[in-house]
């Protein structure tokens, strides 16, 4: 057999083949780790909003709805954000596998590890209030997301079972106000003995949920009035959220 | 020349980066092994195999600065060879070997399998080997490759893990599955088998 190594060396010399510089590999590794890090970061943000939505899901409304427990759970679970989390986890996994030693770890552990880091990161973001701001920003800037959330809120239209949702049209007196429900019907609401939850201040155009009892055609006695988005945001973003709800 | 022979692969990598001629000694250590590996996995001619090995060594040379010193150099070069075989397979649909084409390799692989998979029954050696050969031919590519690396190239699980970029646990599982799969196929060829380990 001819000396194949000698032939190859000659070809390398003739074609002036040169090794790629160290910086090329450094850059390649950095890009992979950066994309991995960003995937975990975005996964954490998605997880933060999912935690936020689960934390403020109004599980107690279940008794006012005609849905089965599973249907109700499906409505409350923040699939949108969980799909994001899974997508970014997949992306993180793909990039981790492309790192120098990433292939040595089992798929299941890499995926579970990525999810665990995202959940911890999500918990930190949630604690900082970022998730609340992000969700609000999404609702106001992403029509698809707004429609999705509104579709979820429409289940609150169940006056026969004591649940009504809509927008305050007029505050007639301290005992009465008028609302337009999600289907465009006008209701007169008795607010004489009503508990206003979530530090709500009645105002025109404010979106609310009402728990109470239907008393005839388009008349409703409110036992409890809650903010449109549930009793969330008792903290720093509360005023801004209410303002945004009134504006929209 | 003697100095180069006593050097480790890693030292030769470093020297090759400084002096192109040193790369010759690195290639010389692996040219026969890699050529044999290519031929064990494919049914191509000597010339085609030499074209592939040329691509492999040029890639190795281009990527010398990216060699991860946590790996054995031999694992790294086998990985590049493995990837190049797959690339060529995709590009030209080169023929992956149904079984090692070399008679001696067939015998070695059959012997290795016979050592780990107990084949019972009173077969004449030649008849048994022919049946084992047919059973091997029916194994999926991924199982055949892992058996070639394990039993013909004599690679450890960790080295196979580095070559195929799979977790060591997965490598162990695949070797076991390859044996189990072989056992099932062997059954169809009227070979009574029992896995020894």
XYZ file of C-alpha atoms in Angstrom:
445
model
C 0.000 0.000 0.000
C 1.290 3.441 -0.891
C 2.097 5.806 1.957
C -1.308 7.424 2.169
C -0.240 9.727 5.009
C 2.529 11.130 2.830
C 0.055 11.787 -0.001
C -2.336 13.515 2.361
C 0.418 15.689 3.804
C 1.369 16.727 0.288
C -2.240 17.608 -0.478
C -2.447 19.641 2.735
C 0.656 21.553 1.685
C -0.418 21.952 -1.941
C -3.898 23.199 -1.000
C -2.390 25.375 1.753
C -4.766 23.905 4.314
C -4.401 25.654 7.673
C -5.859 24.778 11.078
C -8.772 26.990 12.097
C -7.621 29.502 14.716
C -8.273 28.871 18.412
C -10.602 31.883 18.497
C -12.922 30.160 16.013
C -13.495 27.286 18.441
C -13.727 29.648 21.386
C -16.412 31.640 19.578
C -18.280 28.477 18.581
C -18.301 27.215 22.179
C -19.313 30.642 23.486
C -22.237 30.851 21.049
C -23.486 27.404 22.090
C -23.250 28.214 25.804
C -24.837 31.643 25.284
C -27.789 30.175 23.383
C -28.109 27.519 26.079
C -28.089 30.240 28.764
C -30.678 32.324 26.883
C -32.922 29.279 26.479
C -32.798 28.717 30.230
C -33.435 32.438 30.836
C -36.504 32.530 28.572
C -37.666 29.237 30.045
C -37.393 30.826 33.504
C -39.447 33.817 32.394
C -42.141 31.538 30.934
C -42.101 29.563 34.159
C -42.386 32.773 36.217
C -45.585 33.803 34.407
C -46.959 30.262 34.695
C -46.325 30.342 38.476
C -47.995 33.739 38.644
C -51.089 32.546 36.764
C -51.379 29.398 38.850
C -50.868 31.339 42.071
C -53.737 33.704 41.246
C -56.025 31.216 39.537
C -59.410 31.507 41.196
C -59.922 27.878 42.080
C -62.893 28.765 44.314
C -64.919 29.911 41.282
C -65.278 26.289 40.333
C -68.467 25.896 42.350
C -70.106 28.666 40.296
C -69.320 27.049 36.990
C -70.979 24.198 35.186
C -67.638 22.730 34.113
C -66.334 19.384 35.233
C -63.251 19.489 37.466
C -60.989 18.384 34.599
C -62.443 20.986 32.216
C -61.973 23.674 34.843
C -58.392 22.587 35.496
C -57.696 22.706 31.754
C -59.014 26.260 31.679
C -56.875 27.360 34.605
C -53.589 25.655 33.679
C -51.398 28.205 31.847
C -50.729 26.072 28.763
C -49.464 29.017 26.752
C -46.534 29.569 29.103
C -45.951 25.884 29.765
C -45.591 25.312 26.006
C -43.040 28.146 25.954
C -41.212 26.530 28.866
C -41.125 23.167 27.102
C -39.996 24.786 23.839
C -37.113 26.597 25.511
C -36.240 23.458 27.468
C -35.998 21.593 24.173
C -33.786 24.324 22.769
C -31.608 24.276 25.900
C -31.308 20.492 25.603
C -30.311 20.710 21.943
C -27.585 23.242 22.690
C -26.338 21.471 25.800
C -25.918 18.337 23.718
C -23.715 20.313 21.343
C -21.322 21.372 24.107
C -18.041 19.494 24.391
C -19.144 17.095 27.128
C -22.919 17.455 26.820
C -23.414 14.112 25.129
C -22.173 12.284 28.224
C -25.362 13.061 30.178
C -28.592 11.139 29.802
C -31.414 12.895 27.942
C -33.809 12.595 30.869
C -31.370 14.208 33.327
C -30.537 17.052 30.963
C -34.233 17.799 30.401
C -35.127 17.507 34.088
C -32.087 19.620 35.009
C -33.052 22.340 32.516
C -36.631 22.388 33.807
C -35.394 22.512 37.424
C -33.133 25.503 36.672
C -36.020 27.215 34.832
C -38.352 26.615 37.788
C -35.806 28.047 40.246
C -35.177 30.998 37.908
C -38.933 31.391 37.438
C -39.431 31.485 41.204
C -36.866 34.270 41.489
C -38.445 36.265 38.640
C -41.874 35.745 40.177
C -40.619 37.076 43.508
C -39.326 40.208 41.784
C -42.723 40.910 40.191
C -41.399 40.567 36.651
C -43.939 37.899 35.753
C -46.866 40.205 36.520
C -45.426 43.014 34.415
C -44.664 40.652 31.572
C -48.109 39.116 31.529
C -49.711 42.558 31.472
C -47.396 43.638 28.658
C -48.343 40.525 26.698
C -52.051 41.177 27.180
C -51.710 44.691 25.890
C -49.334 44.086 23.036
C -50.040 40.600 21.715
C -53.570 40.314 20.261
C -53.434 36.516 20.124
C -52.574 36.309 23.807
C -55.269 38.845 24.707
C -57.894 36.823 22.805
C -56.715 33.666 24.537
C -57.046 35.224 27.980
C -60.438 36.699 27.143
C -61.678 33.352 25.947
C -60.641 31.906 29.283
C -62.412 34.703 31.167
C -65.647 34.121 29.252
C -66.319 31.080 31.412
C -67.167 33.610 34.125
C -70.435 34.275 32.305
C -72.737 32.036 34.291
C -75.362 34.306 35.910
C -77.745 31.435 36.630
C -75.037 29.907 38.853
C -74.181 33.221 40.464
C -71.285 34.410 38.360
C -71.191 37.459 36.108
C -68.388 39.344 34.423
C -68.261 42.610 32.567
C -67.408 46.277 32.547
C -68.895 48.977 34.786
C -70.960 51.301 32.597
C -72.314 53.604 35.284
C -72.290 53.888 39.057
C -75.880 54.920 39.690
C -75.636 55.245 43.470
C -73.894 53.661 46.449
C -76.409 50.810 46.174
C -76.606 50.331 42.431
C -74.486 50.262 39.351
C -74.873 49.221 35.764
C -72.563 46.833 33.933
C -72.255 45.543 30.416
C -71.511 41.819 30.471
C -69.148 39.997 28.110
C -72.017 39.327 25.698
C -73.031 42.984 25.568
C -76.107 42.723 27.843
C -76.753 45.490 30.353
C -77.319 44.472 33.987
C -78.332 46.444 37.046
C -76.285 45.293 40.007
C -77.288 45.663 43.632
C -74.082 46.535 45.520
C -75.608 47.331 48.888
C -73.931 44.543 50.871
C -71.077 43.807 48.544
C -67.532 42.962 49.523
C -65.053 44.560 47.126
C -62.033 42.275 46.925
C -58.522 43.120 45.854
C -58.661 46.752 47.012
C -60.944 47.585 44.097
C -62.108 51.145 43.695
C -65.329 51.292 41.631
C -64.820 53.258 38.449
C -66.371 53.550 35.037
C -64.997 51.096 32.454
C -63.433 48.947 35.184
C -63.634 45.265 34.274
C -64.874 43.107 37.145
C -66.158 39.693 38.132
C -69.260 39.478 40.303
C -70.288 36.606 42.557
C -73.886 36.757 43.760
C -77.401 35.863 42.753
C -79.550 36.581 39.746
C -82.792 38.291 40.721
C -84.866 38.320 37.560
C -84.292 39.714 34.109
C -80.938 41.514 34.011
C -80.934 42.144 37.743
C -78.171 40.749 39.931
C -77.324 41.049 43.621
C -73.569 41.167 44.144
C -72.172 39.463 47.242
C -68.606 39.874 46.155
C -66.852 41.825 43.426
C -63.383 40.847 42.285
C -60.901 42.396 39.920
C -61.114 41.123 36.360
C -57.874 39.240 36.747
C -58.611 37.834 40.166
C -57.325 39.017 43.522
C -53.778 39.279 42.380
C -51.297 42.087 42.394
C -51.941 43.299 45.910
C -48.459 44.695 45.703
C -46.462 47.136 43.692
C -48.222 46.837 40.320
C -51.759 46.970 41.575
C -52.570 50.582 40.748
C -51.033 50.329 37.317
C -52.962 47.148 36.569
C -56.283 48.695 37.545
C -55.477 51.704 35.437
C -54.727 49.465 32.467
C -57.936 47.507 32.996
C -59.984 50.723 33.013
C -58.183 51.975 29.908
C -58.864 48.808 27.972
C 11.746 9.820 13.758
C 12.431 7.938 16.968
C 11.656 11.023 19.029
C 8.270 11.319 17.392
C 7.530 7.661 18.022
C 7.960 8.140 21.747
C 5.706 11.147 21.927
C 2.085 11.038 23.018
C -0.679 11.898 20.546
C -1.316 15.125 22.428
C 2.316 16.171 22.098
C 2.199 15.437 18.390
C -0.974 17.513 18.070
C 0.847 20.443 19.636
C 3.875 19.959 17.390
C 1.676 19.611 14.287
C 0.255 23.035 14.991
C 3.774 24.446 14.935
C 5.201 22.305 12.140
C 2.979 20.836 9.399
C 5.447 17.972 8.802
C 4.842 16.592 12.292
C 1.267 15.896 11.287
C 2.636 13.126 9.093
C 3.696 11.137 12.196
C 0.290 11.604 13.748
C -1.421 10.370 10.571
C 0.988 7.474 10.321
C -0.174 6.221 13.716
C -3.780 6.056 12.607
C -3.936 5.639 8.834
C -4.156 1.841 8.858
C -6.562 1.741 11.812
C -8.921 4.347 10.362
C -8.816 2.836 6.893
C -9.675 -0.532 8.409
C -12.496 1.045 10.439
C -13.947 2.643 7.291
C -13.778 -0.649 5.451
C -15.323 -2.500 8.354
C -18.370 -0.265 8.196
C -18.746 0.034 4.445
C -18.511 -2.045 1.336
C -16.572 0.523 -0.664
C -13.424 -0.028 -2.688
C -9.904 0.704 -1.460
C -9.800 3.909 -3.559
C -13.097 5.169 -2.165
C -11.926 4.370 1.363
C -8.724 6.323 0.713
C -10.780 9.302 -0.452
C -12.693 9.172 2.830
C -9.570 8.869 4.946
C -8.098 11.864 3.125
C -11.165 13.897 4.077
C -10.881 12.617 7.637
C -7.237 13.664 8.052
C -7.800 17.055 6.422
C -10.678 17.649 8.847
C -8.509 16.527 11.737
C -5.772 18.939 10.646
C -8.186 21.854 10.194
C -9.693 21.236 13.622
C -6.496 20.576 15.584
C -7.032 23.728 17.655
C -10.471 22.462 18.630
C -9.197 19.133 19.977
C -10.501 18.735 23.503
C -7.637 17.420 25.580
C -10.076 15.787 27.998
C -10.687 13.235 25.242
C -8.301 10.602 23.987
C -6.988 11.638 20.588
C -7.901 8.221 19.212
C -11.544 8.716 20.258
C -11.554 12.114 18.600
C -10.164 10.838 15.294
C -12.567 7.881 15.298
C -15.419 10.338 15.912
C -14.361 12.396 12.895
C -14.087 9.211 10.834
C -17.535 8.084 12.019
C -19.027 11.482 11.080
C -17.318 11.431 7.697
C -18.703 7.966 6.943
C -22.192 9.203 7.832
C -21.664 12.341 5.681
C -20.534 10.274 2.726
C -23.433 7.909 3.261
C -25.876 10.825 3.117
C -24.139 12.495 0.194
C -23.438 9.557 -2.046
C -25.532 6.835 -0.464
C -22.372 4.769 -0.145
C -23.029 1.248 0.812
C -22.864 0.578 4.533
C -21.626 -2.915 5.146
C -24.240 -5.497 5.938
C -21.464 -7.295 7.764
C -17.714 -6.719 7.931
C -16.511 -7.410 4.409
C -13.176 -8.855 5.448
C -13.199 -12.604 6.114
C -10.864 -12.224 9.100
C -13.104 -9.501 10.569
C -16.142 -11.679 10.140
C -14.400 -14.440 12.008
C -13.284 -12.083 14.790
C -16.730 -10.596 15.219
C -18.358 -13.993 15.181
C -15.804 -15.216 17.740
C -16.449 -12.194 19.978
C -20.171 -12.716 19.767
C -19.771 -16.414 20.407
C -17.739 -15.518 23.514
C -20.494 -13.337 24.938
C -23.520 -15.053 23.497
C -23.587 -18.726 24.184
C -24.748 -20.607 21.130
C -26.052 -24.001 22.058
C -26.656 -26.872 19.784
C -24.604 -29.301 17.896
C -23.598 -27.318 14.854
C -20.599 -27.912 12.778
C -18.394 -24.816 13.150
C -18.760 -23.748 9.546
C -22.510 -24.183 9.575
C -22.772 -22.232 12.827
C -20.575 -19.417 11.540
C -22.623 -19.142 8.372
C -25.807 -18.882 10.405
C -24.232 -16.277 12.732
C -23.042 -14.342 9.685
C -26.572 -14.262 8.264
C -27.968 -13.181 11.628
C -25.397 -10.370 11.863
C -26.376 -9.160 8.419
C -29.900 -8.562 9.658
C -28.850 -6.394 12.620
C -29.730 -2.673 12.350
C -26.752 -0.458 11.336
C -26.450 1.222 14.734
C -26.101 -2.129 16.479
C -23.617 -3.439 13.977
C -21.456 -0.319 14.307
C -21.417 -0.534 18.077
C -20.427 -4.205 17.885
C -17.632 -3.338 15.445
C -16.308 -0.653 17.810
C -16.576 -2.901 20.837
C -15.341 -6.203 19.491
C -13.230 -5.395 16.449
C -11.788 -1.995 17.333
C -11.591 -3.097 20.962
C -12.889 0.205 22.319
C -14.056 0.671 25.906
C -17.579 1.891 26.690
C -16.201 5.362 27.499
C -14.328 5.520 24.219
C -17.421 4.418 22.268
C -19.362 7.080 24.150
C -16.849 9.713 22.988
C -16.800 8.423 19.417
C -20.559 8.197 18.936
C -21.347 11.154 21.265
C -23.768 9.090 23.321
C -23.955 8.727 27.110
C -21.899 5.746 28.388
C -25.090 4.268 29.844
C -26.744 4.396 26.432
C -23.704 2.704 24.896
C -23.949 -0.116 27.430
C -27.680 -0.411 26.762
C -27.160 -0.479 23.005
C -24.508 -3.166 23.255
C -26.907 -5.248 25.315
C -29.724 -4.539 22.878
C -27.459 -5.449 19.973
C -26.807 -8.786 21.659
C -30.502 -9.293 22.452
C -31.457 -8.331 18.931
C -28.843 -10.725 17.650
C -30.273 -13.435 19.874
C -33.761 -12.952 18.407
C -32.476 -12.959 14.859
C -30.326 -15.986 15.659
C -33.501 -17.754 16.761
C -34.928 -17.264 13.302
C -31.808 -18.865 11.885
C -32.296 -21.914 14.109
C -29.445 -20.945 16.451
C -30.222 -21.629 20.101
C -28.578 -18.847 22.079
C -28.142 -17.744 25.665
C -26.473 -14.484 26.649
C -23.502 -15.195 28.885
C -22.905 -11.567 30.026
